[in-house]
Coordinates of C-alpha atoms and ligand atoms in Angstrom, one line a residue:
M22 CA 4.1 98.2 111.2
V23 CA 0.5 96.5 110.5
S24 CA -0.3 98.5 107.3
S25 CA 2.9 97.9 105.9
A26 CA 2.4 94.4 106.2
A27 CA -1.0 94.3 105.1
G28 CA 0.3 96.6 101.8
F29 CA 3.0 93.6 101.3
R30 CA 0.1 91.2 101.4
A31 CA -2.1 93.1 99.0
E32 CA 0.9 93.8 96.8
E33 CA 1.1 89.8 96.5
L34 CA -2.4 89.4 96.0
T35 CA -2.9 92.0 92.9
G36 CA 0.7 90.5 91.2
R37 CA 2.1 94.0 91.3
G38 CA 5.4 92.7 93.5
L39 CA 6.1 90.5 91.6
L40 CA 5.9 92.1 88.5
K41 CA 8.0 95.1 89.8
A42 CA 10.3 92.3 91.0
S43 CA 10.8 90.8 87.4
A44 CA 11.0 94.1 85.8
V45 CA 13.8 94.8 88.3
T46 CA 15.3 91.5 87.7
W47 CA 14.9 91.8 83.7
F48 CA 16.4 95.6 83.7
S49 CA 19.5 94.6 86.3
V50 CA 20.4 91.9 84.1
A51 CA 20.2 94.1 80.6
A52 CA 22.0 97.0 82.4
L53 CA 25.0 94.9 83.5
G54 CA 25.1 93.5 79.5
Q55 CA 25.0 97.2 78.4
F56 CA 28.1 97.6 80.1
A57 CA 29.4 94.9 79.3
F58 CA 29.1 96.3 75.6
A59 CA 30.0 99.4 76.2
L60 CA 33.5 97.9 77.9
Y61 CA 34.3 96.2 74.5
I62 CA 33.8 99.2 72.8
F63 CA 35.6 101.2 75.2
L64 CA 38.7 98.8 75.2
F65 CA 38.4 97.5 71.7
Y66 CA 37.7 101.0 69.6
G67 CA 38.9 103.0 72.0
G68 CA 42.0 101.3 72.5
A69 CA 43.2 101.2 69.3
A70 CA 42.4 104.7 68.4
I71 CA 44.5 105.6 71.3
A72 CA 47.4 103.3 69.9
G73 CA 46.7 105.0 66.2
D74 CA 46.0 101.4 65.1
W75 CA 42.8 102.3 62.5
E76 CA 43.1 99.3 60.4
A77 CA 41.7 97.5 63.6
W78 CA 39.0 99.1 63.3
T79 CA 38.4 98.0 59.6
A80 CA 39.3 94.5 60.1
R81 CA 36.3 94.6 62.3
L82 CA 33.8 96.1 60.7
I83 CA 31.9 95.6 58.0
V84 CA 33.3 98.3 55.9
G85 CA 35.3 100.6 58.1
F86 CA 37.5 103.3 56.9
V87 CA 37.6 104.0 53.4
E88 CA 40.1 106.2 51.3
A89 CA 38.7 109.6 50.5
D90 CA 35.3 108.8 52.2
V91 CA 35.6 111.5 54.6
L92 CA 31.8 111.8 55.5
G93 CA 31.5 107.9 55.5
N94 CA 34.3 107.9 58.2
L95 CA 33.4 110.8 60.3
N96 CA 30.4 108.7 60.8
V97 CA 32.0 105.5 61.6
L98 CA 34.4 107.3 64.3
A99 CA 31.3 109.0 65.9
H100 CA 29.4 106.0 65.3
M101 CA 31.3 104.3 68.3
L102 CA 31.8 107.1 70.2
L103 CA 27.8 107.5 70.4
A104 CA 27.4 103.5 70.8
F105 CA 29.6 104.0 73.7
I106 CA 27.6 107.1 75.5
I107 CA 23.9 105.1 74.8
C108 CA 25.1 101.9 76.3
V109 CA 26.5 104.1 79.3
G110 CA 23.8 106.7 79.7
G111 CA 20.5 104.1 78.9
P112 CA 20.6 102.2 81.8
L113 CA 21.6 104.6 84.6
Q114 CA 18.2 106.8 83.1
F115 CA 16.3 103.9 84.8
V116 CA 17.6 103.7 88.4
P117 CA 15.0 105.4 90.4
A118 CA 17.4 106.1 92.9
I119 CA 19.7 108.6 90.5
R120 CA 16.6 109.8 89.1
K121 CA 15.3 110.7 92.4
R122 CA 18.7 112.3 94.6
F123 CA 20.8 113.6 91.0
P124 CA 17.7 115.1 89.2
V125 CA 20.0 117.7 87.5
F126 CA 21.8 114.9 86.3
H127 CA 19.3 112.6 85.3
H128 CA 18.4 115.7 82.7
W129 CA 21.7 115.8 81.3
V130 CA 22.1 112.3 80.8
G131 CA 18.9 111.9 79.3
R132 CA 19.2 114.9 76.8
T133 CA 22.8 113.6 75.7
Y134 CA 20.9 109.9 75.6
A135 CA 18.2 111.3 73.3
L136 CA 20.6 113.6 71.2
A137 CA 23.0 110.5 70.4
A138 CA 20.2 108.1 69.7
V139 CA 19.0 110.6 67.2
L140 CA 22.8 110.9 65.8
I141 CA 23.8 107.3 66.0
S142 CA 20.3 106.8 63.5
L143 CA 21.0 109.4 60.6
G144 CA 24.6 108.6 60.9
G145 CA 23.6 104.5 60.6
L146 CA 21.0 105.4 58.1
Y147 CA 23.5 107.1 56.1
L148 CA 26.4 104.5 56.4
T149 CA 24.2 101.6 55.8
W150 CA 22.8 102.9 52.5
S151 CA 25.4 104.4 51.3
R152 CA 27.9 101.8 51.9
G153 CA 25.5 98.6 52.2
M154 CA 25.0 96.1 55.1
A155 CA 24.8 92.6 54.7
G156 CA 22.0 92.5 52.2
L157 CA 18.5 93.8 52.0
V158 CA 16.8 92.7 54.5
N159 CA 19.2 93.5 57.3
E160 CA 19.8 97.2 55.6
I161 CA 15.6 97.5 56.0
G162 CA 15.4 95.4 59.5
I163 CA 17.8 98.2 61.1
S164 CA 16.5 101.1 58.9
V165 CA 13.3 100.6 60.5
N166 CA 14.8 100.4 64.0
A167 CA 16.5 104.1 63.2
I168 CA 13.2 105.3 62.3
L169 CA 11.4 104.1 65.4
I170 CA 14.4 105.7 67.6
L171 CA 13.5 108.9 66.1
I172 CA 9.8 109.2 66.6
F173 CA 10.4 107.7 70.1
A174 CA 13.0 109.7 71.1
G175 CA 10.7 112.7 69.6
Y176 CA 8.0 111.2 72.1
T177 CA 10.0 110.7 74.6
V178 CA 11.5 114.6 74.5
R179 CA 8.0 116.2 74.2
N180 CA 6.3 114.9 76.6
A181 CA 9.6 115.8 79.1
L182 CA 9.3 119.2 77.8
K183 CA 4.9 119.5 78.8
R184 CA 5.8 117.6 81.8
R185 CA 3.6 114.8 81.3
F186 CA 6.0 112.8 83.1
D187 CA 4.0 109.7 83.4
R188 CA 3.9 109.7 79.3
H189 CA 7.4 110.7 79.4
H190 CA 8.2 107.4 81.5
R191 CA 6.9 105.1 78.6
W192 CA 7.9 106.6 75.8
A193 CA 11.5 106.6 77.5
L194 CA 11.0 103.2 78.0
R195 CA 10.1 102.6 74.5
L196 CA 13.2 104.3 73.5
F197 CA 15.3 102.2 75.3
M198 CA 14.1 99.4 73.8
V199 CA 14.8 100.4 70.1
A200 CA 18.1 101.9 71.0
S201 CA 19.1 98.8 72.3
G202 CA 18.3 97.3 69.1
V203 CA 21.4 96.2 67.9
W204 CA 22.6 95.0 71.4
F205 CA 19.7 92.8 71.3
F206 CA 20.7 91.6 67.5
R207 CA 24.1 90.5 69.4
V208 CA 22.4 89.1 72.6
G209 CA 20.0 87.0 70.1
F210 CA 23.2 85.4 68.2
G211 CA 24.5 84.5 71.7
F212 CA 21.6 83.2 73.0
W213 CA 21.5 80.8 70.3
F214 CA 24.9 80.3 70.1
I215 CA 24.5 78.5 73.5
I216 CA 21.4 76.8 73.4
T217 CA 22.2 75.2 69.9
G218 CA 25.6 74.2 71.5
G219 CA 27.1 76.1 69.1
T220 CA 25.4 74.5 65.5
M221 CA 23.3 77.9 65.1
P222 CA 20.8 76.2 62.9
G223 CA 19.3 79.2 60.4
V224 CA 22.4 81.4 60.5
G225 CA 23.9 81.8 56.9
P226 CA 27.3 82.7 56.1
M227 CA 26.4 86.5 55.0
L228 CA 23.8 87.3 57.7
N229 CA 21.0 85.8 55.4
G230 CA 19.7 82.6 57.4
P231 CA 16.1 82.6 58.2
F232 CA 17.1 83.1 61.9
D233 CA 19.4 86.2 60.6
Y234 CA 16.2 87.5 58.9
F235 CA 14.3 86.7 61.9
L236 CA 16.6 88.6 64.2
A237 CA 16.8 91.5 62.0
I238 CA 13.4 92.2 62.8
G239 CA 12.6 90.5 65.9
S240 CA 15.7 92.3 67.7
Y241 CA 13.4 95.1 68.6
V242 CA 10.2 94.0 67.6
L243 CA 10.0 91.3 70.2
P244 CA 11.6 93.7 72.9
L245 CA 8.6 96.4 72.3
V246 CA 6.0 93.6 72.6
I247 CA 7.1 92.2 75.9
L248 CA 7.4 96.0 76.8
E249 CA 3.8 96.9 75.9
T250 CA 2.9 93.5 77.8
Y251 CA 4.3 95.0 80.8
L252 CA 2.9 98.0 80.9
H253 CA -0.8 96.9 80.1
A254 CA -0.1 94.5 83.1
R255 CA 1.2 97.0 85.6
D256 CA -1.6 99.7 84.5
K257 CA -4.1 97.8 83.5
G258 CA -4.4 94.6 84.0
G259 CA -6.0 92.5 87.3
A260 CA -3.8 89.3 89.2
A261 CA -3.9 87.0 86.7
V262 CA -2.4 89.0 83.8
R263 CA 0.3 90.6 86.2
H264 CA 1.1 86.8 86.9
A265 CA 1.7 86.1 83.6
A266 CA 3.5 89.2 82.9
S267 CA 6.1 88.0 85.2
A268 CA 6.4 85.0 84.4
L269 CA 7.1 86.6 81.0
V270 CA 9.4 89.3 82.1
F271 CA 11.3 86.5 84.3
S272 CA 11.9 84.2 81.2
A273 CA 13.0 87.4 79.2
A274 CA 15.7 88.1 82.0
A275 CA 17.0 84.2 81.6
V276 CA 17.1 84.8 77.6
T277 CA 18.9 87.8 78.1
G278 CA 21.4 86.4 80.6
V279 CA 22.4 83.4 78.6
G280 CA 22.3 85.6 75.3
I281 CA 24.7 87.8 77.1
V282 CA 27.0 85.0 77.9
G283 CA 26.8 84.1 74.8
A284 CA 27.7 87.4 73.1
A285 CA 30.8 87.8 75.3
M286 CA 31.8 84.4 74.1
I287 CA 31.6 84.4 70.1
F288 CA 31.6 88.6 69.8
W289 CA 33.3 90.6 72.3
L290 CA 35.8 88.6 74.0
P291 CA 37.5 87.0 70.9
T292 CA 37.4 90.3 69.3
L293 CA 39.3 91.8 72.9
L294 CA 41.8 88.4 72.9
G295 CA 42.4 88.0 69.9
Ligands
LIG23 C1 21.4 102.8 68.7 C2 22.6 102.0 69.2 C3 23.6 101.3 68.1 C4 24.9 101.2 68.8 C5 25.3 100.9 70.4 C6 25.7 100.5 68.1 C7 26.7 100.1 68.1 C8 27.6 99.5 67.0 C9 29.0 99.3 66.7 C10 29.5 98.8 68.6 C11 29.5 98.8 65.7 C12 31.0 98.2 65.4 C13 30.5 96.3 65.1 C14 30.9 95.7 66.3 O1 32.2 95.4 67.0 O2 30.0 94.9 66.9 C15 28.0 99.2 64.8 C16 28.8 99.1 63.5 C17 27.7 99.3 62.6 N1 26.5 100.5 62.7 FE1 25.9 100.6 64.9 N2 25.0 101.0 66.5 C18 23.5 101.5 66.5 C19 22.7 101.8 65.8 C20 22.8 101.7 64.4 C21 21.6 102.2 63.6 C22 20.2 102.3 63.8 C23 21.9 102.0 62.1 C24 21.4 101.5 60.8 C25 20.7 102.5 60.8 C26 23.9 101.2 62.2 C27 24.8 100.8 61.5 C28 26.0 100.3 61.8 C29 26.8 100.1 60.3 C30 26.8 100.0 58.9 C31 28.0 99.5 60.7 C32 29.1 98.9 60.0 C33 30.0 100.2 60.2 C34 30.9 99.7 58.6 O3 31.1 98.5 58.9 O4 31.9 100.8 58.7 N3 23.8 101.3 63.9 N4 27.4 99.5 65.5

């Protein structure tokens, strides 16, 4: 009893407890938001597919289904299935209770997630460069995102196979951040929508405003910077650094939460109810 109280006190003094609480808070908010995105994909794209209403897909997408473009159309189909797997599987991988109690499940979800992330990136690159996607800046932004997913998936799997679990865990976190890039992109718009009262300055009609360009790159670079700050504080920081990093991660949790509500308001709910 005495030693656990002493341990708790030591955690408070070094900022470890606070940093962990901030990470758990951010992660819980993000997991809910990814499940909401997955639910949207399932209800909208899955629902329309079951009803055989493929035109609903094309009406919602930038290009959608194009007559005689078999490879492109198969890619669009696979994209939504893989997107669903990624949004459900990613958050599950970071729940310690699942990892410890169901290791076999963790291994298989992990393999499926990494494979899905690789396939969606290759397919997404094909769609982006064969059909175009809202201008060069956005095309380059999402392509760099896809390349980072491919690289990080490689490191995550490699370290797991070599049983270097500490490194595996770090690369898995990085992979999760970049594979969530398109989700952060939507959450970023949602946040901007809410804090600007719906006026959204800097957003262009064709995703060509300064804010759009900022998000095209920032949607994966900013989460990566915050993750690296967190990892540095956790492993090498002193108490002051850990407290500062905790404040950063708690702020990120607030921004993410507001952004999820905004993304649901401007993207997901209007499509589902529309
Ligand atoms: C890794 C996670 C990804 C998820 C969860 C995801 C999810 C989605 C979803 C849900 C849509 C439909 C638009 C909507 O209803 O919001 C979409 C469209 C699209 N995505 Fe992704 N995506 C991912 C990665 C990528 C990557 C890496 C690329 C490019 C390199 C990409 C390229 C595209 C393109 C081009 C479309 C439009 C397809 C069309 O209009 O025909 N995606 N994505």
